[in-house]
Amino acid sequence: MFKKALLAASAVLALAVNAGAADLKEFRVGILGGENQTDRLRNYACLQDHLKKEFGFEKVSLFPAADYDGVIQGLLGGTLDFAELGASGFANVYLKNPKAVTPILTTQQNDGSTGYYSIGLALKSSGIKDIKDAKGKKLGYADPDSTSGYLIPLTQIPKDTGAPNDKFFSATQFNGGHENNLLAVYDGKVDVAVDDSSGIGDFADGYTSGTFHKLVAKGKVDPSKLVEVWRSPLIPNGPLVVRNELGQEWQAKLAKFFTELPAKDAKCFSAIEGGDFKGYVPVTADNYKAIIDVRKQAIGG
């Protein structure tokens, strides 16, 4: 009798959750830190309008977190419904709760690739031409949950220098996101800064996507004053994720919506992704297994 009652209560709860997801009135979008808040909100305004029109939401709320962890905690705590994460950020969520979110899509570059690089940039005037030249210098990281701005440089630079970063460099420091990190090297506050980049195209344009590209496009940095001194192996582009409590129906709806967005509004797609991308392609958690394993070993859950 108790077992039947328990099963009945579980069924009612499941129906209530599904009904709540079906009648979603507010959709909450997390936006990673790393770029100033005004720019982030402006770039996402078009997405806000499209989501309202497509799904009839009464409200689409944008939450530009001060750092990556703000979005991660929002997804884990159920206060955000959707976000685009970096691979390491997703690994963080997955290691804490593998049932919290589902990856649905990732970006695809115009050359068909679905990966990017962590690059090390230094001032040309510094005389640093290779990462080995930076021994005893200061290294700038972006954010503790950034893939290209922390996890990959932390684990891959030592393969080129032969020593852990905290031993090879005189100091390492976080600079509050990719934009601040790149500006830190540009202003001489660190000697090398690691940044996310497509690594393809013209260096004079800051390549075709990534923070370097964005800052060159904004006129905030002059690429002729910088030099690339290090490049990582290829990193998988981060996923668009949906909170699992919304259910598979919403995951499918949102996957269809974002897949169609580049053709529907190329300008909006370019604004939210900030670079020269072709569109979105499907992914699953399996696409990020290597990053999950590296993060677990290097940082933990």
PDB file of C-alpha atoms in Angstrom:
ATOM      1  CA  MET A   1       0.000   0.000   0.000  1.00  0.00           C
ATOM      2  CA  PHE A   2       2.770   2.398   0.975  1.00  0.00           C
ATOM      3  CA  LYS A   3       4.663   1.513  -2.207  1.00  0.00           C
ATOM      4  CA  LYS A   4       1.595   2.295  -4.344  1.00  0.00           C
ATOM      5  CA  ALA A   5       1.090   5.597  -2.568  1.00  0.00           C
ATOM      6  CA  LEU A   6       4.736   6.497  -3.044  1.00  0.00           C
ATOM      7  CA  LEU A   7       4.573   5.696  -6.756  1.00  0.00           C
ATOM      8  CA  ALA A   8       1.396   7.720  -7.111  1.00  0.00           C
ATOM      9  CA  ALA A   9       2.983  10.709  -5.375  1.00  0.00           C
ATOM     10  CA  SER A  10       6.016  10.438  -7.646  1.00  0.00           C
ATOM     11  CA  ALA A  11       3.776  10.379 -10.721  1.00  0.00           C
ATOM     12  CA  VAL A  12       1.887  13.456  -9.544  1.00  0.00           C
ATOM     13  CA  LEU A  13       5.172  15.267  -8.895  1.00  0.00           C
ATOM     14  CA  ALA A  14       6.458  14.350 -12.348  1.00  0.00           C
ATOM     15  CA  LEU A  15       3.257  15.628 -13.951  1.00  0.00           C
ATOM     16  CA  ALA A  16       3.524  18.856 -11.994  1.00  0.00           C
ATOM     17  CA  VAL A  17       7.109  19.386 -13.137  1.00  0.00           C
ATOM     18  CA  ASN A  18       6.214  18.636 -16.751  1.00  0.00           C
ATOM     19  CA  ALA A  19       3.196  20.920 -16.601  1.00  0.00           C
ATOM     20  CA  GLY A  20       5.365  23.690 -15.186  1.00  0.00           C
ATOM     21  CA  ALA A  21       7.844  23.277 -18.008  1.00  0.00           C
ATOM     22  CA  ALA A  22       5.090  23.172 -20.635  1.00  0.00           C
ATOM     23  CA  ASP A  23       3.550  26.394 -19.281  1.00  0.00           C
ATOM     24  CA  LEU A  24       6.877  28.198 -19.057  1.00  0.00           C
ATOM     25  CA  LYS A  25       6.132  31.906 -18.736  1.00  0.00           C
ATOM     26  CA  GLU A  26       9.635  33.214 -18.018  1.00  0.00           C
ATOM     27  CA  PHE A  27      12.776  32.001 -19.738  1.00  0.00           C
ATOM     28  CA  ARG A  28      16.025  32.786 -17.925  1.00  0.00           C
ATOM     29  CA  VAL A  29      19.243  33.081 -19.930  1.00  0.00           C
ATOM     30  CA  GLY A  30      22.663  33.123 -18.292  1.00  0.00           C
ATOM     31  CA  ILE A  31      25.458  35.060 -20.003  1.00  0.00           C
ATOM     32  CA  LEU A  32      29.066  34.291 -19.093  1.00  0.00           C
ATOM     33  CA  GLY A  33      31.355  37.000 -17.779  1.00  0.00           C
ATOM     34  CA  GLY A  34      34.449  38.100 -19.653  1.00  0.00           C
ATOM     35  CA  GLU A  35      33.079  41.051 -21.604  1.00  0.00           C
ATOM     36  CA  ASN A  36      31.662  44.264 -20.148  1.00  0.00           C
ATOM     37  CA  GLN A  37      28.019  43.994 -19.127  1.00  0.00           C
ATOM     38  CA  THR A  38      26.711  46.735 -21.427  1.00  0.00           C
ATOM     39  CA  ASP A  39      28.106  44.979 -24.506  1.00  0.00           C
ATOM     40  CA  ARG A  40      26.771  41.596 -23.412  1.00  0.00           C
ATOM     41  CA  LEU A  41      23.229  42.878 -22.851  1.00  0.00           C
ATOM     42  CA  ARG A  42      23.245  44.769 -26.132  1.00  0.00           C
ATOM     43  CA  ASN A  43      24.447  41.713 -28.053  1.00  0.00           C
ATOM     44  CA  TYR A  44      21.790  39.474 -26.500  1.00  0.00           C
ATOM     45  CA  ALA A  45      18.846  41.902 -26.892  1.00  0.00           C
ATOM     46  CA  CYS A  46      17.956  40.485 -30.321  1.00  0.00           C
ATOM     47  CA  LEU A  47      17.926  36.936 -28.905  1.00  0.00           C
ATOM     48  CA  GLN A  48      15.600  38.122 -26.162  1.00  0.00           C
ATOM     49  CA  ASP A  49      13.176  39.450 -28.803  1.00  0.00           C
ATOM     50  CA  HIS A  50      13.344  36.295 -30.932  1.00  0.00           C
ATOM     51  CA  LEU A  51      12.677  33.991 -27.955  1.00  0.00           C
ATOM     52  CA  LYS A  52       9.622  36.003 -26.907  1.00  0.00           C
ATOM     53  CA  LYS A  53       8.192  35.963 -30.421  1.00  0.00           C
ATOM     54  CA  GLU A  54       8.953  32.303 -31.097  1.00  0.00           C
ATOM     55  CA  PHE A  55       7.678  30.808 -27.844  1.00  0.00           C
ATOM     56  CA  GLY A  56       5.304  33.429 -26.462  1.00  0.00           C
ATOM     57  CA  PHE A  57       7.177  33.848 -23.192  1.00  0.00           C
ATOM     58  CA  GLU A  58       5.796  36.616 -21.022  1.00  0.00           C
ATOM     59  CA  LYS A  59       9.348  37.449 -20.034  1.00  0.00           C
ATOM     60  CA  VAL A  60      12.847  36.556 -21.193  1.00  0.00           C
ATOM     61  CA  SER A  61      15.337  37.522 -18.502  1.00  0.00           C
ATOM     62  CA  LEU A  62      19.029  37.998 -19.259  1.00  0.00           C
ATOM     63  CA  PHE A  63      21.506  37.425 -16.438  1.00  0.00           C
ATOM     64  CA  PRO A  64      25.036  38.668 -17.304  1.00  0.00           C
ATOM     65  CA  ALA A  65      27.086  37.146 -14.489  1.00  0.00           C
ATOM     66  CA  ALA A  66      30.192  38.880 -13.207  1.00  0.00           C
ATOM     67  CA  ASP A  67      32.144  35.649 -13.724  1.00  0.00           C
ATOM     68  CA  TYR A  68      31.662  32.156 -15.125  1.00  0.00           C
ATOM     69  CA  ASP A  69      30.736  30.712 -11.736  1.00  0.00           C
ATOM     70  CA  GLY A  70      27.643  32.899 -11.503  1.00  0.00           C
ATOM     71  CA  VAL A  71      26.132  31.153 -14.520  1.00  0.00           C
ATOM     72  CA  ILE A  72      27.320  27.723 -13.379  1.00  0.00           C
ATOM     73  CA  GLN A  73      25.681  28.125  -9.975  1.00  0.00           C
ATOM     74  CA  GLY A  74      22.504  29.425 -11.603  1.00  0.00           C
ATOM     75  CA  LEU A  75      22.232  26.298 -13.750  1.00  0.00           C
ATOM     76  CA  LEU A  76      23.012  23.992 -10.827  1.00  0.00           C
ATOM     77  CA  GLY A  77      20.555  25.800  -8.558  1.00  0.00           C
ATOM     78  CA  GLY A  78      17.746  25.909 -11.116  1.00  0.00           C
ATOM     79  CA  THR A  79      17.587  29.707 -11.331  1.00  0.00           C
ATOM     80  CA  LEU A  80      18.704  29.689 -14.992  1.00  0.00           C
ATOM     81  CA  ASP A  81      17.142  27.741 -17.845  1.00  0.00           C
ATOM     82  CA  PHE A  82      19.720  28.157 -20.580  1.00  0.00           C
ATOM     83  CA  ALA A  83      23.292  29.284 -21.197  1.00  0.00           C
ATOM     84  CA  GLU A  84      26.197  28.907 -23.558  1.00  0.00           C
ATOM     85  CA  LEU A  85      29.140  27.525 -21.602  1.00  0.00           C
ATOM     86  CA  GLY A  86      32.779  26.908 -22.300  1.00  0.00           C
ATOM     87  CA  ALA A  87      33.872  23.270 -22.298  1.00  0.00           C
ATOM     88  CA  SER A  88      35.477  23.565 -18.839  1.00  0.00           C
ATOM     89  CA  GLY A  89      32.421  25.351 -17.454  1.00  0.00           C
ATOM     90  CA  PHE A  90      30.244  22.500 -18.671  1.00  0.00           C
ATOM     91  CA  ALA A  91      32.701  20.016 -17.163  1.00  0.00           C
ATOM     92  CA  ASN A  92      32.338  21.835 -13.833  1.00  0.00           C
ATOM     93  CA  VAL A  93      28.537  21.530 -13.973  1.00  0.00           C
ATOM     94  CA  TYR A  94      28.740  17.897 -15.069  1.00  0.00           C
ATOM     95  CA  LEU A  95      31.146  16.905 -12.302  1.00  0.00           C
ATOM     96  CA  LYS A  96      28.913  18.504  -9.674  1.00  0.00           C
ATOM     97  CA  ASN A  97      25.646  17.162 -11.092  1.00  0.00           C
ATOM     98  CA  PRO A  98      25.645  15.192 -14.376  1.00  0.00           C
ATOM     99  CA  LYS A  99      21.841  15.431 -14.505  1.00  0.00           C
ATOM    100  CA  ALA A 100      21.608  19.224 -14.167  1.00  0.00           C
ATOM    101  CA  VAL A 101      21.810  20.247 -17.834  1.00  0.00           C
ATOM    102  CA  THR A 102      21.899  18.767 -21.326  1.00  0.00           C
ATOM    103  CA  PRO A 103      24.199  20.055 -24.084  1.00  0.00           C
ATOM    104  CA  ILE A 104      22.192  20.513 -27.285  1.00  0.00           C
ATOM    105  CA  LEU A 105      24.382  22.392 -29.772  1.00  0.00           C
ATOM    106  CA  THR A 106      27.771  23.972 -30.323  1.00  0.00           C
ATOM    107  CA  THR A 107      29.095  26.536 -32.782  1.00  0.00           C
ATOM    108  CA  GLN A 108      30.691  25.632 -36.089  1.00  0.00           C
ATOM    109  CA  GLN A 109      33.313  27.777 -37.804  1.00  0.00           C
ATOM    110  CA  ASN A 110      33.068  28.617 -41.484  1.00  0.00           C
ATOM    111  CA  ASP A 111      35.760  26.056 -42.256  1.00  0.00           C
ATOM    112  CA  GLY A 112      33.522  23.359 -40.746  1.00  0.00           C
ATOM    113  CA  SER A 113      35.540  22.882 -37.549  1.00  0.00           C
ATOM    114  CA  THR A 114      33.925  22.799 -34.122  1.00  0.00           C
ATOM    115  CA  GLY A 115      37.031  23.634 -32.145  1.00  0.00           C
ATOM    116  CA  TYR A 116      39.193  26.585 -31.215  1.00  0.00           C
ATOM    117  CA  TYR A 117      42.489  27.316 -29.483  1.00  0.00           C
ATOM    118  CA  SER A 118      43.949  28.864 -26.405  1.00  0.00           C
ATOM    119  CA  ILE A 119      46.626  31.278 -27.553  1.00  0.00           C
ATOM    120  CA  GLY A 120      49.253  33.136 -25.548  1.00  0.00           C
ATOM    121  CA  LEU A 121      49.722  36.783 -26.483  1.00  0.00           C
ATOM    122  CA  ALA A 122      52.544  39.136 -25.502  1.00  0.00           C
ATOM    123  CA  LEU A 123      53.534  42.663 -26.417  1.00  0.00           C
ATOM    124  CA  LYS A 124      55.875  42.674 -29.386  1.00  0.00           C
ATOM    125  CA  SER A 125      58.037  45.177 -27.489  1.00  0.00           C
ATOM    126  CA  SER A 126      58.576  42.616 -24.691  1.00  0.00           C
ATOM    127  CA  GLY A 127      60.937  40.586 -26.860  1.00  0.00           C
ATOM    128  CA  ILE A 128      59.009  37.397 -26.034  1.00  0.00           C
ATOM    129  CA  LYS A 129      58.710  35.340 -29.217  1.00  0.00           C
ATOM    130  CA  ASP A 130      58.007  31.905 -27.761  1.00  0.00           C
ATOM    131  CA  ILE A 131      56.504  30.708 -24.483  1.00  0.00           C
ATOM    132  CA  LYS A 132      59.947  29.518 -23.382  1.00  0.00           C
ATOM    133  CA  ASP A 133      61.137  33.126 -23.582  1.00  0.00           C
ATOM    134  CA  ALA A 134      58.624  33.974 -20.846  1.00  0.00           C
ATOM    135  CA  LYS A 135      60.496  32.105 -18.097  1.00  0.00           C
ATOM    136  CA  GLY A 136      60.435  34.169 -14.904  1.00  0.00           C
ATOM    137  CA  LYS A 137      57.733  36.455 -16.352  1.00  0.00           C
ATOM    138  CA  LYS A 138      54.109  36.986 -15.285  1.00  0.00           C
ATOM    139  CA  LEU A 139      51.268  34.927 -16.804  1.00  0.00           C
ATOM    140  CA  GLY A 140      47.682  36.168 -16.895  1.00  0.00           C
ATOM    141  CA  TYR A 141      44.682  33.815 -16.708  1.00  0.00           C
ATOM    142  CA  ALA A 142      41.090  34.766 -17.557  1.00  0.00           C
ATOM    143  CA  ASP A 143      38.705  32.924 -15.192  1.00  0.00           C
ATOM    144  CA  PRO A 144      38.998  29.758 -13.048  1.00  0.00           C
ATOM    145  CA  ASP A 145      36.181  28.131 -15.054  1.00  0.00           C
ATOM    146  CA  SER A 146      37.493  29.135 -18.467  1.00  0.00           C
ATOM    147  CA  THR A 147      38.763  26.383 -20.743  1.00  0.00           C
ATOM    148  CA  SER A 148      41.119  28.427 -22.905  1.00  0.00           C
ATOM    149  CA  GLY A 149      41.742  31.017 -20.211  1.00  0.00           C
ATOM    150  CA  TYR A 150      42.806  28.593 -17.479  1.00  0.00           C
ATOM    151  CA  LEU A 151      42.298  24.811 -17.732  1.00  0.00           C
ATOM    152  CA  ILE A 152      44.119  24.238 -21.016  1.00  0.00           C
ATOM    153  CA  PRO A 153      47.041  26.650 -20.334  1.00  0.00           C
ATOM    154  CA  LEU A 154      47.352  25.163 -16.840  1.00  0.00           C
ATOM    155  CA  THR A 155      47.721  21.646 -18.201  1.00  0.00           C
ATOM    156  CA  GLN A 156      49.270  22.180 -21.638  1.00  0.00           C
ATOM    157  CA  ILE A 157      51.825  25.005 -21.284  1.00  0.00           C
ATOM    158  CA  PRO A 158      53.964  22.815 -18.976  1.00  0.00           C
ATOM    159  CA  LYS A 159      54.276  20.302 -21.829  1.00  0.00           C
ATOM    160  CA  ASP A 160      56.110  22.993 -23.795  1.00  0.00           C
ATOM    161  CA  THR A 161      58.112  24.560 -20.961  1.00  0.00           C
ATOM    162  CA  GLY A 162      58.926  21.411 -19.000  1.00  0.00           C
ATOM    163  CA  ALA A 163      57.724  22.864 -15.692  1.00  0.00           C
ATOM    164  CA  PRO A 164      54.443  23.624 -13.895  1.00  0.00           C
ATOM    165  CA  ASN A 165      53.237  27.163 -14.538  1.00  0.00           C
ATOM    166  CA  ASP A 166      53.651  28.217 -10.911  1.00  0.00           C
ATOM    167  CA  LYS A 167      57.314  27.208 -11.150  1.00  0.00           C
ATOM    168  CA  PHE A 168      58.131  28.416 -14.660  1.00  0.00           C
ATOM    169  CA  PHE A 169      56.573  31.876 -14.332  1.00  0.00           C
ATOM    170  CA  SER A 170      57.419  34.370 -11.598  1.00  0.00           C
ATOM    171  CA  ALA A 171      53.693  34.777 -10.917  1.00  0.00           C
ATOM    172  CA  THR A 172      50.286  33.851 -12.304  1.00  0.00           C
ATOM    173  CA  GLN A 173      47.078  35.787 -11.753  1.00  0.00           C
ATOM    174  CA  PHE A 174      43.410  35.849 -12.716  1.00  0.00           C
ATOM    175  CA  ASN A 175      42.297  39.052 -14.385  1.00  0.00           C
ATOM    176  CA  GLY A 176      38.504  38.727 -14.316  1.00  0.00           C
ATOM    177  CA  GLY A 177      37.643  37.300 -17.706  1.00  0.00           C
ATOM    178  CA  HIS A 178      39.094  37.178 -21.206  1.00  0.00           C
ATOM    179  CA  GLU A 179      38.650  40.832 -22.081  1.00  0.00           C
ATOM    180  CA  ASN A 180      40.320  42.062 -18.904  1.00  0.00           C
ATOM    181  CA  ASN A 181      43.084  39.503 -19.326  1.00  0.00           C
ATOM    182  CA  LEU A 182      43.923  40.606 -22.849  1.00  0.00           C
ATOM    183  CA  LEU A 183      43.841  44.248 -21.793  1.00  0.00           C
ATOM    184  CA  ALA A 184      46.183  43.354 -18.903  1.00  0.00           C
ATOM    185  CA  VAL A 185      48.900  42.174 -21.290  1.00  0.00           C
ATOM    186  CA  TYR A 186      48.234  45.078 -23.634  1.00  0.00           C
ATOM    187  CA  ASP A 187      48.714  47.506 -20.735  1.00  0.00           C
ATOM    188  CA  GLY A 188      51.847  45.724 -19.478  1.00  0.00           C
ATOM    189  CA  LYS A 189      50.299  44.389 -16.252  1.00  0.00           C
ATOM    190  CA  VAL A 190      51.216  40.817 -17.233  1.00  0.00           C
ATOM    191  CA  ASP A 191      53.787  39.568 -19.725  1.00  0.00           C
ATOM    192  CA  VAL A 192      51.692  36.846 -21.388  1.00  0.00           C
ATOM    193  CA  ALA A 193      47.906  36.495 -21.462  1.00  0.00           C
ATOM    194  CA  VAL A 194      45.968  33.435 -22.610  1.00  0.00           C
ATOM    195  CA  ASP A 195      42.918  34.004 -24.772  1.00  0.00           C
ATOM    196  CA  ASP A 196      40.259  32.101 -26.714  1.00  0.00           C
ATOM    197  CA  SER A 197      40.684  32.231 -30.485  1.00  0.00           C
ATOM    198  CA  SER A 198      39.627  30.481 -33.675  1.00  0.00           C
ATOM    199  CA  GLY A 199      43.305  30.584 -34.641  1.00  0.00           C
ATOM    200  CA  ILE A 200      42.323  30.856 -38.291  1.00  0.00           C
ATOM    201  CA  GLY A 201      42.230  33.873 -40.562  1.00  0.00           C
ATOM    202  CA  ASP A 202      44.366  36.998 -40.338  1.00  0.00           C
ATOM    203  CA  PHE A 203      46.222  37.897 -37.139  1.00  0.00           C
ATOM    204  CA  ALA A 204      45.689  41.557 -38.094  1.00  0.00           C
ATOM    205  CA  ASP A 205      41.949  40.951 -37.560  1.00  0.00           C
ATOM    206  CA  GLY A 206      42.497  39.116 -34.298  1.00  0.00           C
ATOM    207  CA  TYR A 207      41.736  35.949 -36.310  1.00  0.00           C
ATOM    208  CA  THR A 208      38.061  35.211 -37.090  1.00  0.00           C
ATOM    209  CA  SER A 209      36.574  34.820 -33.604  1.00  0.00           C
ATOM    210  CA  GLY A 210      37.447  34.977 -29.931  1.00  0.00           C
ATOM    211  CA  THR A 211      38.169  37.780 -27.481  1.00  0.00           C
ATOM    212  CA  PHE A 212      41.218  38.978 -29.427  1.00  0.00           C
ATOM    213  CA  HIS A 213      38.987  39.321 -32.499  1.00  0.00           C
ATOM    214  CA  LYS A 214      36.318  41.213 -30.546  1.00  0.00           C
ATOM    215  CA  LEU A 215      38.767  43.714 -29.072  1.00  0.00           C
ATOM    216  CA  VAL A 216      40.419  44.341 -32.429  1.00  0.00           C
ATOM    217  CA  ALA A 217      36.972  44.924 -33.965  1.00  0.00           C
ATOM    218  CA  LYS A 218      36.122  47.383 -31.166  1.00  0.00           C
ATOM    219  CA  GLY A 219      39.398  49.214 -31.685  1.00  0.00           C
ATOM    220  CA  LYS A 220      40.507  48.503 -28.117  1.00  0.00           C
ATOM    221  CA  VAL A 221      43.784  46.824 -29.093  1.00  0.00           C
ATOM    222  CA  ASP A 222      46.181  47.254 -32.006  1.00  0.00           C
ATOM    223  CA  PRO A 223      47.199  43.759 -33.181  1.00  0.00           C
ATOM    224  CA  SER A 224      50.435  45.100 -34.655  1.00  0.00           C
ATOM    225  CA  LYS A 225      51.641  45.639 -31.066  1.00  0.00           C
ATOM    226  CA  LEU A 226      51.035  41.993 -30.106  1.00  0.00           C
ATOM    227  CA  VAL A 227      52.583  38.653 -30.972  1.00  0.00           C
ATOM    228  CA  GLU A 228      51.312  35.089 -30.527  1.00  0.00           C
ATOM    229  CA  VAL A 229      53.809  33.154 -28.400  1.00  0.00           C
ATOM    230  CA  TRP A 230      51.903  29.934 -27.666  1.00  0.00           C
ATOM    231  CA  ARG A 231      49.059  27.858 -29.058  1.00  0.00           C
ATOM    232  CA  SER A 232      47.248  24.891 -27.520  1.00  0.00           C
ATOM    233  CA  PRO A 233      45.939  21.734 -29.152  1.00  0.00           C
ATOM    234  CA  LEU A 234      42.406  22.067 -30.573  1.00  0.00           C
ATOM    235  CA  ILE A 235      39.696  22.554 -27.915  1.00  0.00           C
ATOM    236  CA  PRO A 236      36.030  21.619 -28.497  1.00  0.00           C
ATOM    237  CA  ASN A 237      33.738  24.651 -28.792  1.00  0.00           C
ATOM    238  CA  GLY A 238      31.568  25.023 -25.704  1.00  0.00           C
ATOM    239  CA  PRO A 239      27.954  23.826 -25.637  1.00  0.00           C
ATOM    240  CA  LEU A 240      24.577  25.516 -25.486  1.00  0.00           C
ATOM    241  CA  VAL A 241      22.912  23.825 -22.510  1.00  0.00           C
ATOM    242  CA  VAL A 242      19.333  23.525 -21.288  1.00  0.00           C
ATOM    243  CA  ARG A 243      18.267  22.858 -17.704  1.00  0.00           C
ATOM    244  CA  ASN A 244      17.078  19.240 -17.578  1.00  0.00           C
ATOM    245  CA  GLU A 245      13.969  20.012 -15.542  1.00  0.00           C
ATOM    246  CA  LEU A 246      12.508  21.672 -18.635  1.00  0.00           C
ATOM    247  CA  GLY A 247      12.352  18.244 -20.278  1.00  0.00           C
ATOM    248  CA  GLN A 248      13.211  16.804 -23.664  1.00  0.00           C
ATOM    249  CA  GLU A 249      10.444  18.655 -25.485  1.00  0.00           C
ATOM    250  CA  TRP A 250      11.967  22.026 -24.623  1.00  0.00           C
ATOM    251  CA  GLN A 251      15.448  20.767 -25.446  1.00  0.00           C
ATOM    252  CA  ALA A 252      14.206  19.817 -28.924  1.00  0.00           C
ATOM    253  CA  LYS A 253      12.353  23.119 -29.381  1.00  0.00           C
ATOM    254  CA  LEU A 254      15.371  25.165 -28.400  1.00  0.00           C
ATOM    255  CA  ALA A 255      17.735  23.091 -30.536  1.00  0.00           C
ATOM    256  CA  LYS A 256      15.496  23.735 -33.558  1.00  0.00           C
ATOM    257  CA  PHE A 257      15.210  27.449 -32.735  1.00  0.00           C
ATOM    258  CA  PHE A 258      18.984  27.993 -32.459  1.00  0.00           C
ATOM    259  CA  THR A 259      19.770  25.813 -35.477  1.00  0.00           C
ATOM    260  CA  GLU A 260      17.500  28.045 -37.586  1.00  0.00           C
ATOM    261  CA  LEU A 261      18.695  31.347 -36.076  1.00  0.00           C
ATOM    262  CA  PRO A 262      21.758  31.954 -38.339  1.00  0.00           C
ATOM    263  CA  ALA A 263      19.601  31.813 -41.475  1.00  0.00           C
ATOM    264  CA  LYS A 264      16.725  33.678 -39.856  1.00  0.00           C
ATOM    265  CA  ASP A 265      18.794  36.529 -38.423  1.00  0.00           C
ATOM    266  CA  ALA A 266      22.487  36.370 -39.304  1.00  0.00           C
ATOM    267  CA  LYS A 267      23.159  39.697 -37.609  1.00  0.00           C
ATOM    268  CA  CYS A 268      21.734  38.474 -34.292  1.00  0.00           C
ATOM    269  CA  PHE A 269      23.657  35.193 -34.556  1.00  0.00           C
ATOM    270  CA  SER A 270      26.879  37.128 -35.141  1.00  0.00           C
ATOM    271  CA  ALA A 271      26.130  39.440 -32.207  1.00  0.00           C
ATOM    272  CA  ILE A 272      25.650  36.686 -29.646  1.00  0.00           C
ATOM    273  CA  GLU A 273      28.552  34.541 -30.896  1.00  0.00           C
ATOM    274  CA  GLY A 274      30.945  37.402 -31.632  1.00  0.00           C
ATOM    275  CA  GLY A 275      32.802  36.106 -34.651  1.00  0.00           C
ATOM    276  CA  ASP A 276      32.803  34.445 -38.020  1.00  0.00           C
ATOM    277  CA  PHE A 277      30.752  31.291 -37.442  1.00  0.00           C
ATOM    278  CA  LYS A 278      28.733  29.163 -39.861  1.00  0.00           C
ATOM    279  CA  GLY A 279      26.021  27.960 -37.505  1.00  0.00           C
ATOM    280  CA  TYR A 280      25.269  25.375 -34.839  1.00  0.00           C
ATOM    281  CA  VAL A 281      25.654  21.583 -34.849  1.00  0.00           C
ATOM    282  CA  PRO A 282      24.392  18.965 -32.356  1.00  0.00           C
ATOM    283  CA  VAL A 283      26.540  17.752 -29.455  1.00  0.00           C
ATOM    284  CA  THR A 284      26.159  15.521 -26.409  1.00  0.00           C
ATOM    285  CA  ALA A 285      28.023  15.228 -23.123  1.00  0.00           C
ATOM    286  CA  ASP A 286      30.279  12.630 -24.789  1.00  0.00           C
ATOM    287  CA  ASN A 287      31.831  15.396 -26.906  1.00  0.00           C
ATOM    288  CA  TYR A 288      33.308  16.845 -23.706  1.00  0.00           C
ATOM    289  CA  LYS A 289      34.517  13.666 -22.011  1.00  0.00           C
ATOM    290  CA  ALA A 290      38.194  14.534 -22.538  1.00  0.00           C
ATOM    291  CA  ILE A 291      37.717  18.002 -21.022  1.00  0.00           C
ATOM    292  CA  ILE A 292      35.729  16.527 -18.113  1.00  0.00           C
ATOM    293  CA  ASP A 293      38.557  14.075 -17.429  1.00  0.00           C
ATOM    294  CA  VAL A 294      41.262  16.769 -17.657  1.00  0.00           C
ATOM    295  CA  ARG A 295      39.332  19.095 -15.348  1.00  0.00           C
ATOM    296  CA  LYS A 296      38.672  16.329 -12.819  1.00  0.00           C
ATOM    297  CA  GLN A 297      42.361  15.478 -12.706  1.00  0.00           C
ATOM    298  CA  ALA A 298      43.733  19.037 -12.701  1.00  0.00           C
ATOM    299  CA  ILE A 299      41.139  20.985 -10.691  1.00  0.00           C
ATOM    300  CA  GLY A 300      38.530  18.557  -9.348  1.00  0.00           C
ATOM    301  CA  GLY A 301      34.761  18.838  -9.443  1.00  0.00           C
TER     302      GLY A 301
END
